[in-house]
Each structure stands twice: as structure tokens, then as C-alpha cells.
Short mmCIF file of C-alpha atoms in Angstrom, two decimals:
data_model
loop_
_atom_site.label_atom_id
_atom_site.label_comp_id
_atom_site.label_asym_id
_atom_site.label_seq_id
_atom_site.Cartn_x
_atom_site.Cartn_y
_atom_site.Cartn_z
CA MET A 1 -0.22 -0.15 0.44
CA LYS A 2 3.08 2.22 1.39
CA VAL A 3 4.37 1.57 -2.73
CA ARG A 4 1.53 1.70 -4.89
CA LEU A 5 1.66 5.80 -2.19
CA ILE A 6 5.10 6.51 -2.74
CA LEU A 7 4.53 5.63 -6.80
CA SER A 8 1.48 7.23 -7.34
CA GLY A 9 3.11 10.71 -5.50
CA ALA A 10 5.95 10.45 -7.94
CA ILE A 11 3.88 9.92 -10.76
CA MET A 12 1.77 13.30 -9.73
CA ALA A 13 4.97 15.76 -9.00
CA LEU A 14 6.82 14.54 -12.74
CA VAL A 15 3.19 15.42 -14.23
CA LEU A 16 3.27 18.98 -12.86
CA SER A 17 6.91 19.60 -13.46
CA ALA A 18 6.42 18.41 -17.29
CA CYS A 19 2.85 21.46 -17.31
CA ALA A 20 5.65 24.13 -15.96
CA ILE A 21 8.03 23.22 -18.01
CA GLY A 22 5.39 23.61 -20.71
CA SER A 23 3.71 26.21 -19.29
CA LYS A 24 4.49 30.09 -20.17
CA SER A 25 4.55 32.07 -18.11
CA ILE A 26 3.31 36.12 -18.25
CA SER A 27 4.70 39.70 -17.15
CA ASP A 28 2.95 41.90 -14.66
CA THR A 29 2.36 44.69 -17.58
CA GLN A 30 0.69 41.54 -19.89
CA MET A 31 -2.21 41.31 -17.41
CA GLY A 32 -4.57 43.90 -17.04
CA ILE A 33 -5.73 46.07 -19.77
CA ARG A 34 -4.11 49.22 -18.88
CA GLY A 35 -0.36 48.00 -18.40
CA ASP A 36 0.53 48.79 -15.61
CA ILE A 37 2.96 47.17 -12.74
CA VAL A 38 -0.11 44.75 -10.69
CA ASP A 39 0.83 45.29 -7.06
CA ASP A 40 -0.49 47.27 -4.33
CA ASN A 41 1.36 49.99 -5.47
CA ILE A 42 -0.95 51.43 -8.16
CA SER A 43 -2.09 54.27 -7.26
CA VAL A 44 -5.63 55.03 -8.85
CA LYS A 45 -6.35 57.71 -11.63
CA GLN A 46 -8.52 60.23 -10.26
CA VAL A 47 -11.91 60.39 -11.47
CA ASP A 48 -13.34 63.54 -13.60
CA TRP A 49 -16.92 62.45 -11.84
CA THR A 50 -20.43 64.55 -13.39
CA ALA A 51 -20.77 67.00 -11.66
CA GLN A 52 -23.60 68.73 -13.45
CA PRO A 53 -26.62 69.61 -10.36
CA ALA A 54 -29.47 66.78 -10.24
CA GLY A 55 -32.70 68.14 -12.35
CA THR A 56 -29.99 70.53 -14.96
CA SER A 57 -27.80 66.30 -16.38
CA LYS A 58 -28.47 65.28 -18.98
CA LYS A 59 -29.90 61.72 -19.15
CA PHE A 60 -27.34 58.93 -20.14
CA ASP A 61 -29.63 56.06 -22.58
CA ARG A 62 -29.33 51.97 -20.50
CA SER A 63 -26.81 50.23 -21.62
CA PHE A 64 -29.22 47.53 -22.21
CA GLU A 65 -32.66 46.28 -22.15
CA ASN A 66 -33.86 46.64 -17.66
CA SER A 67 -30.32 47.78 -16.79
CA PRO A 68 -30.01 50.38 -13.30
CA PRO A 69 -29.61 53.45 -15.41
CA PHE A 70 -26.17 55.71 -14.11
CA ILE A 71 -26.89 58.63 -12.08
CA PRO A 72 -25.92 61.09 -14.52
CA HIS A 73 -25.66 64.31 -11.30
CA ASP A 74 -23.58 64.90 -9.03
CA ILE A 75 -23.46 63.14 -5.77
CA GLU A 76 -21.70 64.57 -2.74
CA GLY A 77 -23.60 65.09 0.39
CA MET A 78 -25.88 61.68 -0.29
CA GLU A 79 -23.68 59.43 1.22
CA PRO A 80 -23.89 57.33 2.82
CA ILE A 81 -27.12 55.71 1.59
CA THR A 82 -28.97 54.52 4.58
CA LYS A 83 -32.77 53.54 5.05
CA ASP A 84 -33.09 56.06 6.93
CA MET A 85 -31.21 58.85 4.82
CA ASN A 86 -32.04 58.60 1.39
CA MET A 87 -32.09 61.27 -0.46
CA CYS A 88 -32.56 59.53 -3.15
CA VAL A 89 -35.81 58.77 -2.64
CA THR A 90 -37.20 62.73 -2.13
CA CYS A 91 -37.01 63.32 -5.47
CA HIS A 92 -36.98 59.93 -7.04
CA MET A 93 -40.09 58.36 -6.01
CA PRO A 94 -43.48 58.18 -8.22
CA GLU A 95 -45.32 61.13 -7.32
CA VAL A 96 -42.81 63.60 -6.57
CA ALA A 97 -40.29 63.13 -9.34
CA LYS A 98 -42.08 63.59 -12.49
CA ASP A 99 -42.78 67.44 -10.52
CA ALA A 100 -38.70 66.92 -9.78
CA GLY A 101 -38.00 66.41 -14.08
CA ALA A 102 -36.25 63.13 -12.15
CA THR A 103 -36.16 59.40 -13.07
CA PRO A 104 -38.88 57.78 -10.91
CA VAL A 105 -37.92 54.94 -9.51
CA PRO A 106 -39.21 52.01 -11.62
CA ALA A 107 -42.76 49.55 -9.99
CA SER A 108 -39.49 46.91 -9.46
CA HIS A 109 -38.46 48.19 -6.65
CA LEU A 110 -41.78 49.05 -5.33
CA TYR A 111 -43.12 45.51 -4.62
CA ASP A 112 -41.14 42.10 -3.27
CA ILE A 113 -40.39 39.61 -6.26
CA ARG A 114 -39.70 36.86 -3.84
CA ASN A 115 -42.24 37.24 -2.13
CA LYS A 116 -44.61 38.24 -4.78
CA LYS A 117 -46.15 41.28 -2.44
CA ASP A 118 -47.01 44.39 -4.53
CA LYS A 119 -45.93 47.17 -1.42
CA GLY A 120 -48.35 49.89 -2.13
CA GLY A 121 -46.09 52.61 -3.00
CA ALA A 122 -43.00 51.95 -0.60
CA LEU A 123 -39.70 51.52 -1.76
CA HIS A 124 -39.20 47.72 -0.57
CA ASP A 125 -36.49 46.57 1.80
CA GLU A 126 -33.83 45.80 -0.57
CA ARG A 127 -33.75 48.39 -2.51
CA PHE A 128 -32.40 51.34 -0.49
CA VAL A 129 -28.80 51.67 -0.79
CA CYS A 130 -29.37 52.52 -4.73
CA THR A 131 -25.48 53.00 -5.68
CA THR A 132 -25.56 49.13 -5.46
CA CYS A 133 -26.75 48.71 -7.94
CA HIS A 134 -26.52 52.75 -9.61
CA VAL A 135 -23.05 54.38 -10.29
CA GLN A 136 -22.88 58.24 -10.94
CA GLN A 137 -21.46 58.70 -15.03
CA ALA A 138 -17.47 59.78 -14.80
CA ASN A 139 -15.63 62.11 -18.24
CA VAL A 140 -13.61 59.58 -18.50
CA THR A 141 -12.39 57.58 -21.98
CA ALA A 142 -13.06 53.73 -22.63
CA PRO A 143 -9.09 52.13 -22.60
CA ILE A 144 -10.09 49.64 -25.06
CA LYS A 145 -12.69 50.19 -27.97
CA ASN A 146 -16.58 48.82 -27.38
CA ASN A 147 -18.96 48.01 -29.82
CA PHE A 148 -21.70 46.18 -28.19
CA LYS A 149 -24.79 47.62 -29.76
CA PRO A 150 -27.99 46.97 -26.84
CA ASP A 151 -30.99 46.06 -28.75
CA PHE A 152 -34.01 47.10 -27.00
CA ARG A 153 -37.34 45.79 -27.49
CA ASP A 154 -39.17 48.91 -26.68
CA ALA A 155 -38.19 52.25 -27.97
CA ASN A 156 -38.61 53.80 -24.15
CA GLY A 157 -36.54 51.60 -23.09
CA THR A 158 -33.31 53.70 -23.14
CA HIS A 159 -34.67 55.55 -20.36
CA LYS A 160 -37.49 53.03 -18.92
CA SER A 161 -37.80 49.79 -17.44
CA ASN A 162 -39.90 47.64 -17.13
CA LEU A 163 -38.39 44.72 -15.42
CA LEU A 164 -42.11 43.20 -14.09
CA GLU A 165 -43.71 43.16 -17.19
CA VAL A 166 -40.89 40.49 -18.63
CA LEU A 167 -39.30 39.01 -15.87
CA ASN A 168 -40.80 35.58 -16.01
CA ASP A 169 -40.65 36.01 -20.11
CA GLY A 170 -39.36 32.75 -21.90
CA VAL A 171 -40.35 30.83 -18.19
CA LYS A 172 -42.36 28.10 -17.76
#
């Protein structure tokens, strides 16, 4: 039994060393799209965030159908977002969004999908940290070309969510 175990270990070591001999190493500068050395000392480049105040900014098209829209305005002073203090909902709840010129919170945020319950116009408890899904738009140039072209089923899809309507499409 010991002989088999030792023999198996020797064969495994031989196979692993043969694999290592044939493998090509990758330099630190080839690992990412930035071409920088990958280590803990890389400084983060300063980002030029959109500085337009809320209500005056240009809305960005969604990246794909029902994707979370970008935050097109400055969010300084609006964070941290907590369950008891959420500056986003002061303008984005459906009852005030139209008058504020803001994108209203979609129906999916006012509905408990897991338990199939309408929250009666109240924001669902799992949806109060807006920046989990929504990110502030930055004025940057993409480091690589993006050829993706979104295909929306509805012309309103670039600025409106219909997630609750299509959530079970194709599900039987």
C-alpha cells in the first residue's frame, strides 16, 4: 500500500513538473488592460465625475434593456445612503419624480419579487442602497473600444424599466 502511495505521488510530481516546464509565464504588465505592473502600489487615477447638479443633468441611455441607469448628476453630500436617510428617494419616488424632472423609481423597486407582494408604493427594503446598482457617470475615455450595441424591445427602453412585465418571459 505504501509503495502504491509513493509511486502515485512520484507520478503526480512528474506530471506537474512537466506541465510547468511547458507553460509560458506572463509578465506583470501583460495581466491587465492598463499595461501597469500589477501590485498593491498602483495609484488610482483621479476620476472626473459628472459635476452637474441634480435636475440639470443630461440623462444617459441605458446600457441594455432594464439595466440600472447611470446617475447623471453629482452625488456629493448624498452619501452615505442608509435605510433612514436616503436623499435619492426625495426626488425619485414616483409621486414626486415628474415634478422634480427625475427618473421615477421603477415598479420593481416597489414590489417584493421573492414573495410576489406589492409594497403599496413603499420602497422595498432590499432596494434602499441605490449605489449598489446605480453608478455615477464619469467623464472618461474607455481604455478599449466597445462594439456592443444594445437591442431594446421597446423604444422607451433606453430610459424606462419594464422589468416586472418581462421578468418571467420564457419561463414555464
